[in-house]
CSV table of C-alpha atoms in Angstrom, one decimal:
chain,number,residue,atom,x,y,z
A,1324,MET,CA,-121.1,-33.6,3.0
A,1325,ASP,CA,-119.0,-35.4,1.1
A,1326,PRO,CA,-115.2,-36.2,1.0
A,1327,VAL,CA,-113.2,-33.8,-1.1
A,1328,SER,CA,-112.7,-37.5,-3.4
A,1329,ARG,CA,-112.1,-40.8,-3.7
A,1330,GLU,CA,-109.2,-42.3,-5.6
A,1331,THR,CA,-109.1,-46.3,-6.2
A,1332,VAL,CA,-105.2,-46.7,-4.5
A,1333,ASP,CA,-103.4,-48.7,-7.4
A,1334,GLY,CA,-106.1,-50.0,-8.9
A,1335,ILE,CA,-107.1,-52.4,-5.9
A,1336,ALA,CA,-110.9,-52.6,-5.8
A,1337,GLY,CA,-112.2,-51.9,-2.1
A,1338,VAL,CA,-109.4,-50.1,-1.4
A,1339,GLU,CA,-109.4,-46.2,-0.5
A,1340,LEU,CA,-107.9,-42.7,-0.6
A,1341,VAL,CA,-111.0,-40.7,0.6
A,1342,ARG,CA,-109.0,-36.5,0.6
A,1343,LEU,CA,-110.4,-34.2,3.3
A,1344,PRO,CA,-111.9,-31.1,3.2
A,1345,VAL,CA,-109.9,-28.5,5.8
A,1346,TRP,CA,-112.0,-25.7,7.6
A,1347,PRO,CA,-109.3,-23.1,8.9
A,1348,ASP,CA,-109.7,-20.1,10.4
A,1349,THR,CA,-107.3,-17.9,13.0
A,1350,ARG,CA,-108.0,-19.9,15.7
A,1351,GLY,CA,-106.0,-23.0,13.5
A,1352,TRP,CA,-108.6,-25.7,11.9
A,1353,PHE,CA,-111.3,-28.1,11.6
A,1354,ARG,CA,-112.0,-31.3,9.5
A,1355,GLU,CA,-113.8,-34.3,9.7
A,1356,VAL,CA,-112.5,-37.3,9.5
A,1357,PHE,CA,-115.1,-39.8,9.5
A,1358,ARG,CA,-118.9,-40.5,9.0
A,1359,SER,CA,-120.8,-43.4,8.1
A,1360,GLU,CA,-122.6,-42.5,5.7
A,1361,TRP,CA,-119.0,-42.5,3.8
A,1362,ALA,CA,-119.2,-45.8,3.5
A,1363,PRO,CA,-122.6,-46.9,4.4
A,1364,GLU,CA,-122.6,-50.4,3.4
A,1365,GLN,CA,-118.8,-50.9,5.5
A,1366,PHE,CA,-120.1,-48.9,8.9
A,1367,THR,CA,-123.6,-49.9,10.2
A,1368,GLY,CA,-124.0,-51.6,13.6
A,1369,ASP,CA,-121.0,-51.9,16.0
A,1370,ILE,CA,-118.4,-48.9,15.0
A,1371,GLN,CA,-115.1,-49.4,17.4
A,1372,LEU,CA,-112.8,-46.3,17.4
A,1373,ASN,CA,-109.1,-46.8,18.1
A,1374,LEU,CA,-106.0,-44.8,18.8
A,1375,SER,CA,-102.2,-45.9,18.7
A,1376,GLU,CA,-99.0,-43.7,19.1
A,1377,THR,CA,-96.2,-45.9,17.1
A,1378,ARG,CA,-91.8,-45.0,17.2
A,1379,ALA,CA,-90.6,-43.9,14.7
A,1380,GLY,CA,-89.5,-47.7,12.8
A,1381,GLY,CA,-91.7,-49.5,14.8
A,1382,LEU,CA,-94.0,-51.4,11.3
A,1383,ARG,CA,-97.4,-52.4,12.9
A,1384,GLY,CA,-98.6,-55.5,10.2
A,1385,LEU,CA,-99.4,-57.3,8.1
A,1386,HIS,CA,-102.6,-57.3,9.4
A,1387,PHE,CA,-106.2,-58.5,7.9
A,1388,HIS,CA,-109.9,-59.2,8.9
A,1389,ARG,CA,-112.3,-61.2,7.0
A,1390,VAL,CA,-115.3,-59.3,8.3
A,1391,GLN,CA,-113.9,-56.1,8.9
A,1392,SER,CA,-113.2,-53.0,7.2
A,1393,ASP,CA,-111.1,-50.0,8.4
A,1394,TRP,CA,-110.8,-46.5,7.7
A,1395,TRP,CA,-107.4,-45.0,8.7
A,1396,VAL,CA,-106.5,-40.9,10.1
A,1397,PRO,CA,-103.3,-40.0,10.9
A,1398,VAL,CA,-103.9,-37.5,13.8
A,1399,SER,CA,-100.3,-36.9,13.9
A,1400,GLY,CA,-96.6,-37.7,12.3
A,1401,SER,CA,-96.2,-40.1,9.3
A,1402,ILE,CA,-96.3,-43.5,8.0
A,1403,ARG,CA,-96.1,-45.8,5.1
A,1404,ALA,CA,-99.3,-47.5,4.5
A,1405,ALA,CA,-99.2,-51.0,2.8
A,1406,VAL,CA,-102.4,-52.8,1.6
A,1407,ALA,CA,-102.1,-56.1,0.0
A,1408,ASP,CA,-105.2,-57.9,-1.6
A,1409,LEU,CA,-105.2,-61.1,-0.2
A,1410,ARG,CA,-108.7,-62.1,-1.9
A,1411,PRO,CA,-108.7,-65.1,-3.4
A,1412,GLY,CA,-110.9,-64.4,-6.5
A,1413,SER,CA,-110.2,-60.6,-7.1
A,1414,PRO,CA,-108.4,-60.1,-10.4
A,1415,THR,CA,-106.0,-58.4,-8.3
A,1416,PHE,CA,-105.0,-61.0,-5.9
A,1417,LEU,CA,-101.9,-60.3,-4.3
A,1418,ARG,CA,-101.5,-56.7,-5.6
A,1419,THR,CA,-99.5,-54.5,-3.1
A,1420,ALA,CA,-99.7,-51.1,-2.9
A,1421,VAL,CA,-97.3,-48.8,-0.3
A,1422,LEU,CA,-98.7,-45.0,0.2
A,1423,ASN,CA,-97.1,-42.4,2.4
A,1424,LEU,CA,-99.8,-41.2,4.3
A,1425,SER,CA,-99.2,-38.0,7.0
A,1426,ALA,CA,-101.4,-35.9,9.4
A,1427,ASP,CA,-100.5,-32.9,7.4
A,1428,ASP,CA,-102.1,-34.0,4.2
A,1429,PRO,CA,-105.8,-34.4,5.1
A,1430,ALA,CA,-106.8,-38.0,3.9
A,1431,CYS,CA,-107.4,-41.4,5.0
A,1432,LEU,CA,-107.3,-44.7,3.4
A,1433,PHE,CA,-110.1,-47.0,3.3
A,1434,VAL,CA,-109.0,-50.8,3.9
A,1435,PRO,CA,-112.1,-53.8,3.4
A,1436,PRO,CA,-112.3,-57.7,4.5
A,1437,MET,CA,-109.6,-59.7,2.8
A,1438,VAL,CA,-107.2,-57.0,1.9
A,1439,ALA,CA,-104.1,-57.0,4.5
A,1440,HIS,CA,-103.0,-53.6,5.4
A,1441,GLY,CA,-100.2,-51.7,7.7
A,1442,PHE,CA,-97.4,-49.0,7.8
A,1443,LEU,CA,-94.3,-48.2,8.8
A,1444,ALA,CA,-94.2,-44.7,11.6
A,1445,LEU,CA,-91.7,-42.5,9.2
A,1446,THR,CA,-91.7,-40.7,12.5
A,1447,ASP,CA,-93.8,-40.9,15.9
A,1448,ALA,CA,-97.1,-41.2,14.4
A,1449,ARG,CA,-100.3,-41.1,15.6
A,1450,LEU,CA,-103.3,-43.1,14.0
A,1451,LEU,CA,-107.4,-43.0,14.7
A,1452,TYR,CA,-108.9,-45.4,12.7
A,1453,ALA,CA,-112.9,-46.8,12.3
A,1454,VAL,CA,-113.3,-50.3,13.1
A,1455,ASN,CA,-117.5,-51.4,11.4
A,1456,ARG,CA,-116.9,-54.5,14.6
A,1457,PHE,CA,-116.1,-55.0,18.0
A,1458,TYR,CA,-113.0,-56.3,18.3
A,1459,ASP,CA,-112.8,-59.8,20.4
A,1460,GLY,CA,-109.6,-61.4,18.6
A,1461,THR,CA,-111.5,-64.1,16.2
A,1462,ASP,CA,-111.5,-61.4,12.8
A,1463,GLU,CA,-107.5,-60.5,13.9
A,1464,GLN,CA,-105.3,-62.5,11.1
A,1465,GLY,CA,-101.5,-61.6,9.9
A,1466,VAL,CA,-99.8,-62.0,7.3
A,1467,ALA,CA,-95.7,-61.7,7.3
A,1468,TRP,CA,-94.9,-58.3,6.3
A,1469,ASP,CA,-91.7,-58.7,4.8
A,1470,ASP,CA,-93.5,-62.3,2.9
A,1471,PRO,CA,-91.6,-62.1,-1.2
A,1472,ALA,CA,-95.0,-63.6,-2.3
A,1473,LEU,CA,-96.2,-59.5,-2.0
A,1474,SER,CA,-93.1,-57.5,-2.0
A,1475,VAL,CA,-94.2,-54.8,0.0
A,1476,ASN,CA,-91.5,-51.9,-0.4
A,1477,TRP,CA,-91.3,-50.7,3.0
A,1478,GLY,CA,-88.1,-48.4,2.7
A,1479,THR,CA,-86.8,-50.5,5.6
A,1480,ALA,CA,-85.4,-53.6,6.5
A,1481,GLN,CA,-85.1,-54.0,10.3
A,1482,PRO,CA,-88.1,-52.4,11.0
A,1483,VAL,CA,-89.3,-52.6,15.1
A,1484,LEU,CA,-91.3,-54.9,15.1
A,1485,SER,CA,-93.7,-57.0,17.9
A,1486,GLU,CA,-93.2,-60.3,18.7
A,1487,ARG,CA,-97.2,-61.2,16.7
A,1488,ASP,CA,-96.1,-59.7,14.6
A,1489,MET,CA,-92.6,-61.5,13.3
A,1490,LYS,CA,-94.5,-64.8,13.4
A,1491,ASN,CA,-96.9,-63.9,10.9
A,1492,PRO,CA,-97.3,-66.6,8.3
A,1493,GLY,CA,-96.3,-66.0,4.6
A,1494,VAL,CA,-98.9,-65.5,1.5
A,1495,LYS,CA,-98.6,-70.0,0.9
A,1496,ASP,CA,-98.7,-70.9,4.4
A,1497,LEU,CA,-102.6,-68.6,3.7
A,1498,PHE,CA,-103.3,-70.5,0.7
A,1499,PRO,CA,-102.0,-73.9,1.0
A,1500,GLY,CA,-101.2,-75.4,-2.9
A,1501,LEU,CA,-101.2,-72.3,-4.4
A,1502,GLN,CA,-98.5,-71.5,-6.8
A,1503,LEU,CA,-96.9,-68.3,-6.1
A,1504,ARG,CA,-94.4,-66.3,-7.9
A,1505,ASN,CA,-90.8,-64.8,-5.9
A,1506,ARG,CA,-92.3,-60.9,-6.6
A,1507,SER,CA,-88.8,-59.8,-5.9
C-alpha cells in the first residue's frame, strides 16, 4: 500500500512530506506510519525506531547525519519542524524549510543524509522516528539552531535547549572557506 501522497518540501530534493491514510471505525482509527518499501533505497538492513518526548517550548536540533536518513511521525502533540540543506553540491544548498506537523494530521517527514533537521515542540509532543542505521554516535552532527546563515523562523527567540545543542557550531565552522551572506 502506498501513502496517500508525497510532496517535496520547499523544493529541497529528497525532503518529503508523506501524507498517510487513516482508517477510522467505531473504536477509533488505524494508520500505517512506515513501510520500508516507501523508501527502499534508504531503508535496507539495520532499522532503528526511536521515540522522543519533548515539553512545549523545547527545541531539538539542528542535527544532521552524513549517512543516516530519518522518517519522522508525530504521535502526540504538535511540532514546528525545520530542515536545512547542508549538501554542498546541491542546487538548494543552505535552503531551509519550516513546517508544522501534528499527530492530528497524518503525515510523516522524510529527511535524507546531510539535511539538518530539528523541531520546536509547540505543545508537549512525542515524535516516533525510524532511522536507517543503529545509533553509535559516529554519524551524529549538529549545526546552530539560530545560525543567521540558515535564518530558520522558529517563532521563538528563547527555546529550551540541551547543553549539546547550545554548543552546535555554525555553518561557517562546518564549511570553512565558504562565503556566506547573512540571511536575516
